Amino acid sequence: EENLKPKALWLSQVGLSNDQIAKVIASFPALLGYSIEAKMKPTVQWLLDIGVGPAKIVKAISNKPQLLGYSLQEKMKPTVRWLADIGMDELQIGKVISAFPPVLGYSLEQNLKPTVQTLRDQGLTQP
């Protein structure tokens, strides 16, 4: 309970409803072990900084609470850099993350790069 109350309060301040908070904690109890200051706040702030709006952050956390546990330095920032490297601008990257937050947890080498290469090999080009 000492971990639950501060996490629930913080999630409500982010914008999650009580039902969403209950679902998040039930589906991903490891969240209770995360530091709000060292882990969760920086992730939410970074998402805001790259153009993911507050409502989309609430949706992302509700649907994929593991997002709050991904490493910014080792997982999320490299993915965003790679999306930029393949030609996406900040607005497009923000839209991708808003629409499909799990992309931030995918392996670049084992999932994203091979998938994009397969699409390119099949003739898909960027507009």
PDB file of C-alpha atoms in Angstrom:
ATOM      1  CA  GLU A   1       0.000   0.000   0.000  1.00  0.00           C
ATOM      2  CA  GLU A   2       2.903   2.389   0.621  1.00  0.00           C
ATOM      3  CA  ASN A   3       3.825   2.069  -3.058  1.00  0.00           C
ATOM      4  CA  LEU A   4       0.248   1.992  -4.317  1.00  0.00           C
ATOM      5  CA  LYS A   5      -1.038   5.336  -3.053  1.00  0.00           C
ATOM      6  CA  PRO A   6       1.721   7.569  -4.469  1.00  0.00           C
ATOM      7  CA  LYS A   7       1.659   5.742  -7.821  1.00  0.00           C
ATOM      8  CA  ALA A   8      -2.135   5.956  -8.042  1.00  0.00           C
ATOM      9  CA  LEU A   9      -2.049   9.640  -7.147  1.00  0.00           C
ATOM     10  CA  TRP A  10       0.629  10.366  -9.739  1.00  0.00           C
ATOM     11  CA  LEU A  11      -1.230   8.408 -12.430  1.00  0.00           C
ATOM     12  CA  SER A  12      -4.363  10.409 -11.638  1.00  0.00           C
ATOM     13  CA  GLN A  13      -2.356  13.630 -11.983  1.00  0.00           C
ATOM     14  CA  VAL A  14      -1.205  12.430 -15.397  1.00  0.00           C
ATOM     15  CA  GLY A  15      -4.880  12.100 -16.278  1.00  0.00           C
ATOM     16  CA  LEU A  16      -5.820   8.466 -15.786  1.00  0.00           C
ATOM     17  CA  SER A  17      -9.228   7.696 -14.322  1.00  0.00           C
ATOM     18  CA  ASN A  18      -9.598   5.462 -11.274  1.00  0.00           C
ATOM     19  CA  ASP A  19     -10.738   2.604 -13.537  1.00  0.00           C
ATOM     20  CA  GLN A  20      -7.706   3.085 -15.790  1.00  0.00           C
ATOM     21  CA  ILE A  21      -5.375   3.172 -12.782  1.00  0.00           C
ATOM     22  CA  ALA A  22      -6.858  -0.058 -11.433  1.00  0.00           C
ATOM     23  CA  LYS A  23      -6.464  -1.714 -14.852  1.00  0.00           C
ATOM     24  CA  VAL A  24      -2.865  -0.501 -15.219  1.00  0.00           C
ATOM     25  CA  ILE A  25      -1.812  -1.746 -11.797  1.00  0.00           C
ATOM     26  CA  ALA A  26      -3.666  -5.051 -12.161  1.00  0.00           C
ATOM     27  CA  SER A  27      -2.159  -5.735 -15.589  1.00  0.00           C
ATOM     28  CA  PHE A  28       1.336  -4.510 -14.731  1.00  0.00           C
ATOM     29  CA  PRO A  29       2.006  -4.654 -10.977  1.00  0.00           C
ATOM     30  CA  ALA A  30       5.744  -4.156 -11.550  1.00  0.00           C
ATOM     31  CA  LEU A  31       4.864  -0.497 -12.017  1.00  0.00           C
ATOM     32  CA  LEU A  32       4.551  -0.225  -8.246  1.00  0.00           C
ATOM     33  CA  GLY A  33       8.299  -0.754  -7.974  1.00  0.00           C
ATOM     34  CA  TYR A  34       9.192   2.088 -10.342  1.00  0.00           C
ATOM     35  CA  SER A  35      10.410   5.430  -9.093  1.00  0.00           C
ATOM     36  CA  ILE A  36       8.058   8.253  -9.996  1.00  0.00           C
ATOM     37  CA  GLU A  37      10.855  10.833 -10.021  1.00  0.00           C
ATOM     38  CA  ALA A  38      13.588   8.773 -11.665  1.00  0.00           C
ATOM     39  CA  LYS A  39      11.574   6.677 -14.114  1.00  0.00           C
ATOM     40  CA  MET A  40       7.952   7.612 -14.716  1.00  0.00           C
ATOM     41  CA  LYS A  41       8.031  11.425 -14.725  1.00  0.00           C
ATOM     42  CA  PRO A  42      10.989  11.618 -17.121  1.00  0.00           C
ATOM     43  CA  THR A  43       9.241   9.214 -19.512  1.00  0.00           C
ATOM     44  CA  VAL A  44       6.014  11.213 -19.543  1.00  0.00           C
ATOM     45  CA  GLN A  45       7.915  14.494 -19.927  1.00  0.00           C
ATOM     46  CA  TRP A  46       9.930  13.071 -22.822  1.00  0.00           C
ATOM     47  CA  LEU A  47       6.750  11.892 -24.542  1.00  0.00           C
ATOM     48  CA  LEU A  48       5.313  15.394 -24.180  1.00  0.00           C
ATOM     49  CA  ASP A  49       8.563  16.868 -25.509  1.00  0.00           C
ATOM     50  CA  ILE A  50       8.425  14.770 -28.684  1.00  0.00           C
ATOM     51  CA  GLY A  51       4.854  15.750 -29.415  1.00  0.00           C
ATOM     52  CA  VAL A  52       2.707  13.080 -27.825  1.00  0.00           C
ATOM     53  CA  GLY A  53      -0.261  14.930 -26.320  1.00  0.00           C
ATOM     54  CA  PRO A  54      -1.560  14.397 -22.786  1.00  0.00           C
ATOM     55  CA  ALA A  55      -4.662  12.460 -23.903  1.00  0.00           C
ATOM     56  CA  LYS A  56      -2.501  10.174 -26.041  1.00  0.00           C
ATOM     57  CA  ILE A  57      -0.138   9.610 -23.111  1.00  0.00           C
ATOM     58  CA  VAL A  58      -3.083   8.566 -20.949  1.00  0.00           C
ATOM     59  CA  LYS A  59      -4.212   6.179 -23.684  1.00  0.00           C
ATOM     60  CA  ALA A  60      -0.689   4.831 -24.131  1.00  0.00           C
ATOM     61  CA  ILE A  61      -0.193   4.196 -20.403  1.00  0.00           C
ATOM     62  CA  SER A  62      -3.644   2.614 -20.133  1.00  0.00           C
ATOM     63  CA  ASN A  63      -3.002   0.273 -23.037  1.00  0.00           C
ATOM     64  CA  LYS A  64       0.714  -0.374 -22.536  1.00  0.00           C
ATOM     65  CA  PRO A  65       1.780   0.455 -18.958  1.00  0.00           C
ATOM     66  CA  GLN A  66       5.122  -1.258 -19.608  1.00  0.00           C
ATOM     67  CA  LEU A  67       5.956   1.909 -21.520  1.00  0.00           C
ATOM     68  CA  LEU A  68       6.728   3.561 -18.186  1.00  0.00           C
ATOM     69  CA  GLY A  69       9.427   0.968 -17.588  1.00  0.00           C
ATOM     70  CA  TYR A  70      11.251   1.210 -20.889  1.00  0.00           C
ATOM     71  CA  SER A  71      14.696   2.745 -20.726  1.00  0.00           C
ATOM     72  CA  LEU A  72      14.730   6.205 -22.264  1.00  0.00           C
ATOM     73  CA  GLN A  73      18.429   5.973 -23.141  1.00  0.00           C
ATOM     74  CA  GLU A  74      18.592   2.362 -24.296  1.00  0.00           C
ATOM     75  CA  LYS A  75      15.174   1.782 -25.835  1.00  0.00           C
ATOM     76  CA  MET A  76      12.992   4.800 -26.541  1.00  0.00           C
ATOM     77  CA  LYS A  77      15.451   7.479 -27.675  1.00  0.00           C
ATOM     78  CA  PRO A  78      17.283   5.117 -30.066  1.00  0.00           C
ATOM     79  CA  THR A  79      13.952   4.126 -31.604  1.00  0.00           C
ATOM     80  CA  VAL A  80      12.978   7.751 -32.140  1.00  0.00           C
ATOM     81  CA  ARG A  81      16.431   8.533 -33.595  1.00  0.00           C
ATOM     82  CA  TRP A  82      16.036   5.617 -35.977  1.00  0.00           C
ATOM     83  CA  LEU A  83      12.563   6.770 -37.038  1.00  0.00           C
ATOM     84  CA  ALA A  84      14.118  10.162 -37.824  1.00  0.00           C
ATOM     85  CA  ASP A  85      16.973   8.478 -39.685  1.00  0.00           C
ATOM     86  CA  ILE A  86      14.522   6.688 -41.980  1.00  0.00           C
ATOM     87  CA  GLY A  87      12.953  10.016 -42.890  1.00  0.00           C
ATOM     88  CA  MET A  88      10.191  10.718 -40.396  1.00  0.00           C
ATOM     89  CA  ASP A  89       9.842  14.247 -39.057  1.00  0.00           C
ATOM     90  CA  GLU A  90       8.950  15.112 -35.448  1.00  0.00           C
ATOM     91  CA  LEU A  91       5.238  15.400 -36.191  1.00  0.00           C
ATOM     92  CA  GLN A  92       5.169  11.990 -37.895  1.00  0.00           C
ATOM     93  CA  ILE A  93       7.130  10.389 -35.045  1.00  0.00           C
ATOM     94  CA  GLY A  94       4.728  11.876 -32.502  1.00  0.00           C
ATOM     95  CA  LYS A  95       1.792  10.509 -34.491  1.00  0.00           C
ATOM     96  CA  VAL A  96       3.320   7.025 -34.718  1.00  0.00           C
ATOM     97  CA  ILE A  97       3.974   6.888 -30.994  1.00  0.00           C
ATOM     98  CA  SER A  98       0.529   8.289 -30.214  1.00  0.00           C
ATOM     99  CA  ALA A  99      -1.178   5.732 -32.433  1.00  0.00           C
ATOM    100  CA  PHE A 100       1.009   2.774 -31.509  1.00  0.00           C
ATOM    101  CA  PRO A 101       3.035   3.241 -28.304  1.00  0.00           C
ATOM    102  CA  PRO A 102       4.328  -0.358 -28.217  1.00  0.00           C
ATOM    103  CA  VAL A 103       6.663   0.615 -31.069  1.00  0.00           C
ATOM    104  CA  LEU A 104       8.912   2.133 -28.400  1.00  0.00           C
ATOM    105  CA  GLY A 105       9.438  -1.304 -26.878  1.00  0.00           C
ATOM    106  CA  TYR A 106      10.254  -3.175 -30.054  1.00  0.00           C
ATOM    107  CA  SER A 107      13.786  -4.278 -30.799  1.00  0.00           C
ATOM    108  CA  LEU A 108      15.363  -2.174 -33.509  1.00  0.00           C
ATOM    109  CA  GLU A 109      17.578  -4.988 -34.753  1.00  0.00           C
ATOM    110  CA  GLN A 110      15.147  -7.890 -34.451  1.00  0.00           C
ATOM    111  CA  ASN A 111      11.873  -6.204 -35.371  1.00  0.00           C
ATOM    112  CA  LEU A 112      11.750  -2.658 -36.686  1.00  0.00           C
ATOM    113  CA  LYS A 113      14.717  -2.605 -39.072  1.00  0.00           C
ATOM    114  CA  PRO A 114      13.902  -5.990 -40.685  1.00  0.00           C
ATOM    115  CA  THR A 115      10.227  -5.045 -41.020  1.00  0.00           C
ATOM    116  CA  VAL A 116      11.012  -1.756 -42.742  1.00  0.00           C
ATOM    117  CA  GLN A 117      13.567  -3.457 -44.971  1.00  0.00           C
ATOM    118  CA  THR A 118      11.002  -6.095 -45.981  1.00  0.00           C
ATOM    119  CA  LEU A 119       8.495  -3.375 -46.838  1.00  0.00           C
ATOM    120  CA  ARG A 120      11.138  -1.544 -48.904  1.00  0.00           C
ATOM    121  CA  ASP A 121      12.095  -4.802 -50.625  1.00  0.00           C
ATOM    122  CA  GLN A 122       8.425  -5.184 -51.590  1.00  0.00           C
ATOM    123  CA  GLY A 123       8.451  -1.767 -53.223  1.00  0.00           C
ATOM    124  CA  LEU A 124       7.034   0.442 -50.488  1.00  0.00           C
ATOM    125  CA  THR A 125       8.481   3.909 -50.731  1.00  0.00           C
ATOM    126  CA  GLN A 126       8.035   6.976 -48.622  1.00  0.00           C
ATOM    127  CA  PRO A 127       5.674   9.662 -49.922  1.00  0.00           C
TER     128      PRO A 127
END
